[in-house]
C-alpha atoms as a PDB file:
ATOM      1  CA  MET A   1       0.949  13.161  14.086  1.00  0.00           C
ATOM      2  CA  HIS A   2      -0.863   9.545  13.617  1.00  0.00           C
ATOM      3  CA  ASP A   3      -0.860   8.276  10.464  1.00  0.00           C
ATOM      4  CA  GLN A   4      -4.432   8.331   9.041  1.00  0.00           C
ATOM      5  CA  PRO A   5      -5.891   4.694   6.964  1.00  0.00           C
ATOM      6  CA  ARG A   6      -6.677   6.253   3.242  1.00  0.00           C
ATOM      7  CA  PRO A   7      -8.809   4.840   0.773  1.00  0.00           C
ATOM      8  CA  ASN A   8      -7.347   2.267  -1.352  1.00  0.00           C
ATOM      9  CA  HIS A   9      -6.442   4.528  -4.498  1.00  0.00           C
ATOM     10  CA  ALA A  10      -4.883   1.072  -6.399  1.00  0.00           C
ATOM     11  CA  ARG A  11      -6.094   0.823  -9.884  1.00  0.00           C
ATOM     12  CA  PRO A  12      -9.448  -2.156  -9.300  1.00  0.00           C
ATOM     13  CA  GLY A  13      -8.341  -4.708 -10.967  1.00  0.00           C
ATOM     14  CA  THR A  14      -4.817  -5.525 -10.783  1.00  0.00           C
ATOM     15  CA  THR A  15      -3.654  -8.876 -10.812  1.00  0.00           C
ATOM     16  CA  PHE A  16      -0.692 -10.262 -10.230  1.00  0.00           C
ATOM     17  CA  GLU A  17       0.490 -11.593 -13.886  1.00  0.00           C
ATOM     18  CA  GLN A  18      -0.150  -7.419 -14.571  1.00  0.00           C
ATOM     19  CA  MET A  19       2.058  -6.866 -11.453  1.00  0.00           C
ATOM     20  CA  LEU A  20       4.411  -8.758 -13.030  1.00  0.00           C
ATOM     21  CA  GLU A  21       4.482  -7.484 -16.427  1.00  0.00           C
ATOM     22  CA  ARG A  22       5.452  -4.326 -15.722  1.00  0.00           C
ATOM     23  CA  VAL A  23       8.444  -5.735 -13.120  1.00  0.00           C
ATOM     24  CA  ARG A  24       9.400  -7.448 -16.309  1.00  0.00           C
ATOM     25  CA  HIS A  25       9.382  -4.417 -18.400  1.00  0.00           C
ATOM     26  CA  GLU A  26      10.726  -2.141 -16.108  1.00  0.00           C
ATOM     27  CA  GLY A  27      13.460  -3.968 -15.001  1.00  0.00           C
ATOM     28  CA  ALA A  28      14.460  -5.066 -18.406  1.00  0.00           C
ATOM     29  CA  HIS A  29      13.915  -9.073 -17.285  1.00  0.00           C
ATOM     30  CA  PRO A  30      14.179 -11.895 -19.664  1.00  0.00           C
ATOM     31  CA  THR A  31      11.043 -14.076 -18.154  1.00  0.00           C
ATOM     32  CA  LEU A  32       8.440 -13.170 -16.076  1.00  0.00           C
ATOM     33  CA  ALA A  33       9.234 -15.679 -13.870  1.00  0.00           C
ATOM     34  CA  ARG A  34      12.714 -13.342 -13.028  1.00  0.00           C
ATOM     35  CA  ALA A  35       9.868 -10.790 -12.896  1.00  0.00           C
ATOM     36  CA  GLU A  36       8.732 -12.494 -10.234  1.00  0.00           C
ATOM     37  CA  GLU A  37      11.228 -13.408  -8.084  1.00  0.00           C
ATOM     38  CA  ALA A  38      12.657  -9.597  -8.001  1.00  0.00           C
ATOM     39  CA  VAL A  39       9.043  -8.677  -6.521  1.00  0.00           C
ATOM     40  CA  ARG A  40       8.799 -11.563  -4.018  1.00  0.00           C
ATOM     41  CA  THR A  41      12.621 -10.165  -2.733  1.00  0.00           C
ATOM     42  CA  VAL A  42      12.497  -7.310  -3.283  1.00  0.00           C
ATOM     43  CA  LEU A  43       8.749  -7.096  -1.058  1.00  0.00           C
ATOM     44  CA  ALA A  44       9.557  -9.590   1.702  1.00  0.00           C
ATOM     45  CA  ALA A  45      11.978  -7.278   2.468  1.00  0.00           C
ATOM     46  CA  LEU A  46      10.418  -4.183   2.676  1.00  0.00           C
ATOM     47  CA  GLY A  47       8.012  -6.330   5.097  1.00  0.00           C
ATOM     48  CA  ARG A  48      10.277  -5.844   6.976  1.00  0.00           C
ATOM     49  CA  GLN A  49      10.971  -2.513   7.455  1.00  0.00           C
ATOM     50  CA  ILE A  50       7.041  -1.235   7.208  1.00  0.00           C
ATOM     51  CA  THR A  51       4.501  -1.577  10.386  1.00  0.00           C
ATOM     52  CA  GLY A  52       1.245  -0.552  10.774  1.00  0.00           C
ATOM     53  CA  ASP A  53      -1.429   1.073   9.294  1.00  0.00           C
ATOM     54  CA  VAL A  54       1.037   2.210   6.234  1.00  0.00           C
ATOM     55  CA  ARG A  55       2.175  -1.778   6.166  1.00  0.00           C
ATOM     56  CA  VAL A  56      -1.563  -3.146   6.392  1.00  0.00           C
ATOM     57  CA  ASP A  57      -2.161   0.165   3.841  1.00  0.00           C
ATOM     58  CA  LEU A  58       0.046  -0.405   1.001  1.00  0.00           C
ATOM     59  CA  ALA A  59      -0.620  -4.444   1.346  1.00  0.00           C
ATOM     60  CA  GLN A  60      -4.419  -3.392   0.384  1.00  0.00           C
ATOM     61  CA  ALA A  61      -3.220  -1.484  -2.836  1.00  0.00           C
ATOM     62  CA  LEU A  62      -1.467  -4.851  -3.987  1.00  0.00           C
ATOM     63  CA  PRO A  63      -2.563  -7.910  -5.727  1.00  0.00           C
ATOM     64  CA  VAL A  64      -3.225 -10.076  -3.471  1.00  0.00           C
ATOM     65  CA  GLU A  65      -0.322 -12.319  -3.956  1.00  0.00           C
ATOM     66  CA  ALA A  66       2.372  -9.500  -3.850  1.00  0.00           C
ATOM     67  CA  ALA A  67       0.011  -8.410  -0.151  1.00  0.00           C
ATOM     68  CA  LEU A  68       0.752 -11.876   1.415  1.00  0.00           C
ATOM     69  CA  THR A  69       4.766 -11.758   0.395  1.00  0.00           C
ATOM     70  CA  LEU A  70       5.006  -8.284   2.070  1.00  0.00           C
ATOM     71  CA  THR A  71       2.671  -8.885   5.131  1.00  0.00           C
ATOM     72  CA  ALA A  72       4.238 -12.655   5.562  1.00  0.00           C
ATOM     73  CA  GLN A  73       7.432 -10.940   7.211  1.00  0.00           C
ATOM     74  CA  ILE A  74       8.206 -10.267  10.824  1.00  0.00           C
ATOM     75  CA  PRO A  75       9.124  -6.696  10.714  1.00  0.00           C
ATOM     76  CA  ALA A  76      12.891  -6.025  11.895  1.00  0.00           C
ATOM     77  CA  THR A  77      13.771  -4.194  15.014  1.00  0.00           C
ATOM     78  CA  GLU A  78      15.669  -1.887  13.074  1.00  0.00           C
ATOM     79  CA  GLN A  79      15.713  -0.076  10.368  1.00  0.00           C
ATOM     80  CA  LEU A  80      17.772   0.379   7.305  1.00  0.00           C
ATOM     81  CA  THR A  81      18.664   3.243   5.159  1.00  0.00           C
ATOM     82  CA  GLY A  82      18.015   2.761   1.845  1.00  0.00           C
ATOM     83  CA  TRP A  83      21.451   1.373   0.820  1.00  0.00           C
ATOM     84  CA  GLY A  84      21.439  -0.772   3.889  1.00  0.00           C
ATOM     85  CA  PHE A  85      17.254  -2.219   2.279  1.00  0.00           C
ATOM     86  CA  VAL A  86      19.470  -2.828  -1.150  1.00  0.00           C
ATOM     87  CA  LYS A  87      23.078  -4.522   0.512  1.00  0.00           C
ATOM     88  CA  ASP A  88      20.262  -6.766   2.610  1.00  0.00           C
ATOM     89  CA  ILE A  89      18.489  -8.198  -0.688  1.00  0.00           C
ATOM     90  CA  ALA A  90      21.971  -8.476  -1.988  1.00  0.00           C
ATOM     91  CA  ALA A  91      23.014 -10.614   0.933  1.00  0.00           C
ATOM     92  CA  ARG A  92      19.540 -12.545   1.456  1.00  0.00           C
ATOM     93  CA  ALA A  93      19.766 -13.356  -2.545  1.00  0.00           C
ATOM     94  CA  GLY A  94      23.274 -13.717  -2.845  1.00  0.00           C
ATOM     95  CA  ILE A  95      23.362 -11.294  -6.018  1.00  0.00           C
ATOM     96  CA  THR A  96      25.481  -8.293  -6.167  1.00  0.00           C
ATOM     97  CA  PRO A  97      24.566  -5.444  -4.728  1.00  0.00           C
ATOM     98  CA  ALA A  98      24.398  -3.783  -8.393  1.00  0.00           C
ATOM     99  CA  VAL A  99      21.474  -6.585  -9.342  1.00  0.00           C
ATOM    100  CA  ALA A 100      20.293  -5.455  -5.638  1.00  0.00           C
ATOM    101  CA  ARG A 101      19.168  -1.851  -7.065  1.00  0.00           C
ATOM    102  CA  TRP A 102      18.645  -2.618 -10.303  1.00  0.00           C
ATOM    103  CA  ASP A 103      15.748  -4.796  -9.137  1.00  0.00           C
ATOM    104  CA  THR A 104      14.945  -2.990  -6.131  1.00  0.00           C
ATOM    105  CA  GLY A 105      14.324   0.012  -8.357  1.00  0.00           C
ATOM    106  CA  ALA A 106      11.814  -2.147 -11.422  1.00  0.00           C
ATOM    107  CA  VAL A 107       9.957  -3.693  -8.196  1.00  0.00           C
ATOM    108  CA  LEU A 108       9.008  -0.213  -6.107  1.00  0.00           C
ATOM    109  CA  ALA A 109       9.186   1.470  -9.419  1.00  0.00           C
ATOM    110  CA  VAL A 110       5.282  -0.302 -10.185  1.00  0.00           C
ATOM    111  CA  VAL A 111       4.930  -0.317  -6.373  1.00  0.00           C
ATOM    112  CA  ALA A 112       4.937   3.418  -6.168  1.00  0.00           C
ATOM    113  CA  ARG A 113       2.030   3.289  -8.780  1.00  0.00           C
ATOM    114  CA  LEU A 114      -0.116   0.693  -7.432  1.00  0.00           C
ATOM    115  CA  ALA A 115       0.012   2.907  -4.210  1.00  0.00           C
ATOM    116  CA  GLY A 116      -0.820   6.481  -5.934  1.00  0.00           C
ATOM    117  CA  PRO A 117       1.073   9.758  -4.232  1.00  0.00           C
ATOM    118  CA  ASP A 118      -0.766   9.825  -1.137  1.00  0.00           C
ATOM    119  CA  LEU A 119       0.239   5.879  -0.279  1.00  0.00           C
ATOM    120  CA  LEU A 120       3.570   6.655  -1.151  1.00  0.00           C
ATOM    121  CA  ALA A 121       4.279   9.750   0.790  1.00  0.00           C
ATOM    122  CA  ARG A 122       2.843   7.889   3.963  1.00  0.00           C
ATOM    123  CA  VAL A 123       5.216   5.321   3.544  1.00  0.00           C
ATOM    124  CA  LEU A 124       8.047   7.196   2.848  1.00  0.00           C
ATOM    125  CA  ARG A 125       7.773   9.119   5.914  1.00  0.00           C
ATOM    126  CA  HIS A 126       7.354   6.164   7.937  1.00  0.00           C
ATOM    127  CA  LEU A 127      11.045   5.036   6.258  1.00  0.00           C
ATOM    128  CA  PRO A 128      14.595   6.119   7.074  1.00  0.00           C
ATOM    129  CA  GLY A 129      16.273   8.460   4.432  1.00  0.00           C
ATOM    130  CA  GLY A 130      17.150   7.100   1.366  1.00  0.00           C
ATOM    131  CA  TYR A 131      14.022   5.837   0.079  1.00  0.00           C
ATOM    132  CA  ALA A 132      12.575   8.313  -1.637  1.00  0.00           C
ATOM    133  CA  LEU A 133      15.198   7.623  -4.773  1.00  0.00           C
ATOM    134  CA  LEU A 134      14.116   3.800  -4.630  1.00  0.00           C
ATOM    135  CA  PHE A 135      10.802   4.390  -5.251  1.00  0.00           C
ATOM    136  CA  GLY A 136      11.676   6.230  -8.144  1.00  0.00           C
ATOM    137  CA  GLN A 137      10.916   9.581  -6.405  1.00  0.00           C
ATOM    138  CA  ALA A 138      13.579  12.753  -5.570  1.00  0.00           C
ATOM    139  CA  GLU A 139      14.484  12.502  -2.468  1.00  0.00           C
ATOM    140  CA  LEU A 140      13.694  15.629  -0.811  1.00  0.00           C
ATOM    141  CA  LEU A 141      15.348  16.780   2.060  1.00  0.00           C
ATOM    142  CA  GLN A 142      14.683  20.032   4.943  1.00  0.00           C
ATOM    143  CA  PRO A 143      17.048  22.369   4.708  1.00  0.00           C
ATOM    144  CA  GLY A 144      19.507  22.579   7.695  1.00  0.00           C
ATOM    145  CA  PRO A 145      21.073  25.892   9.354  1.00  0.00           C
ATOM    146  CA  ARG A 146      24.078  25.347   6.645  1.00  0.00           C
ATOM    147  CA  ALA A 147      21.831  25.157   3.661  1.00  0.00           C
ATOM    148  CA  GLU A 148      20.214  28.347   4.844  1.00  0.00           C
ATOM    149  CA  SER A 149      22.977  31.125   6.069  1.00  0.00           C
ATOM    150  CA  ALA A 150      24.478  29.884   2.799  1.00  0.00           C
ATOM    151  CA  VAL A 151      21.575  31.844   0.708  1.00  0.00           C
ATOM    152  CA  ALA A 152      23.199  35.151  -0.622  1.00  0.00           C
ATOM    153  CA  THR A 153      20.867  37.987  -0.164  1.00  0.00           C
ATOM    154  CA  PRO A 154      21.050  40.908  -2.797  1.00  0.00           C
END
């Protein structure tokens, strides 16, 4: 199935400063400068993980400065799991995995709201497992044979 571009459902006129303020609040960062550091680090990492129409559509949902950070990255040859993504951010930024996870959650929760549910679903389909929780969403798994056989019949 081919992902089709969808209209931009971001709030019209969301500025980079408004995005930073939301991330500052979400992540309890002491300053906008610290929030901006988190935004740039996480969006750069995300830009290495997504490609194609999904990348273009997500960039369109973001303020220009955030979109440029996302799209300036060369996509990685191998996609990381959600935990691998957090560990990669920690290593590149020189921070602990706990801080990287905190920053990732704060930034991607705001990105999820800017993207809207349809685009977010497309982004999550494009990524390996473990990213839904990073975006503040439930990780929905398809039931496997064991789950089905474990269902008791009355």
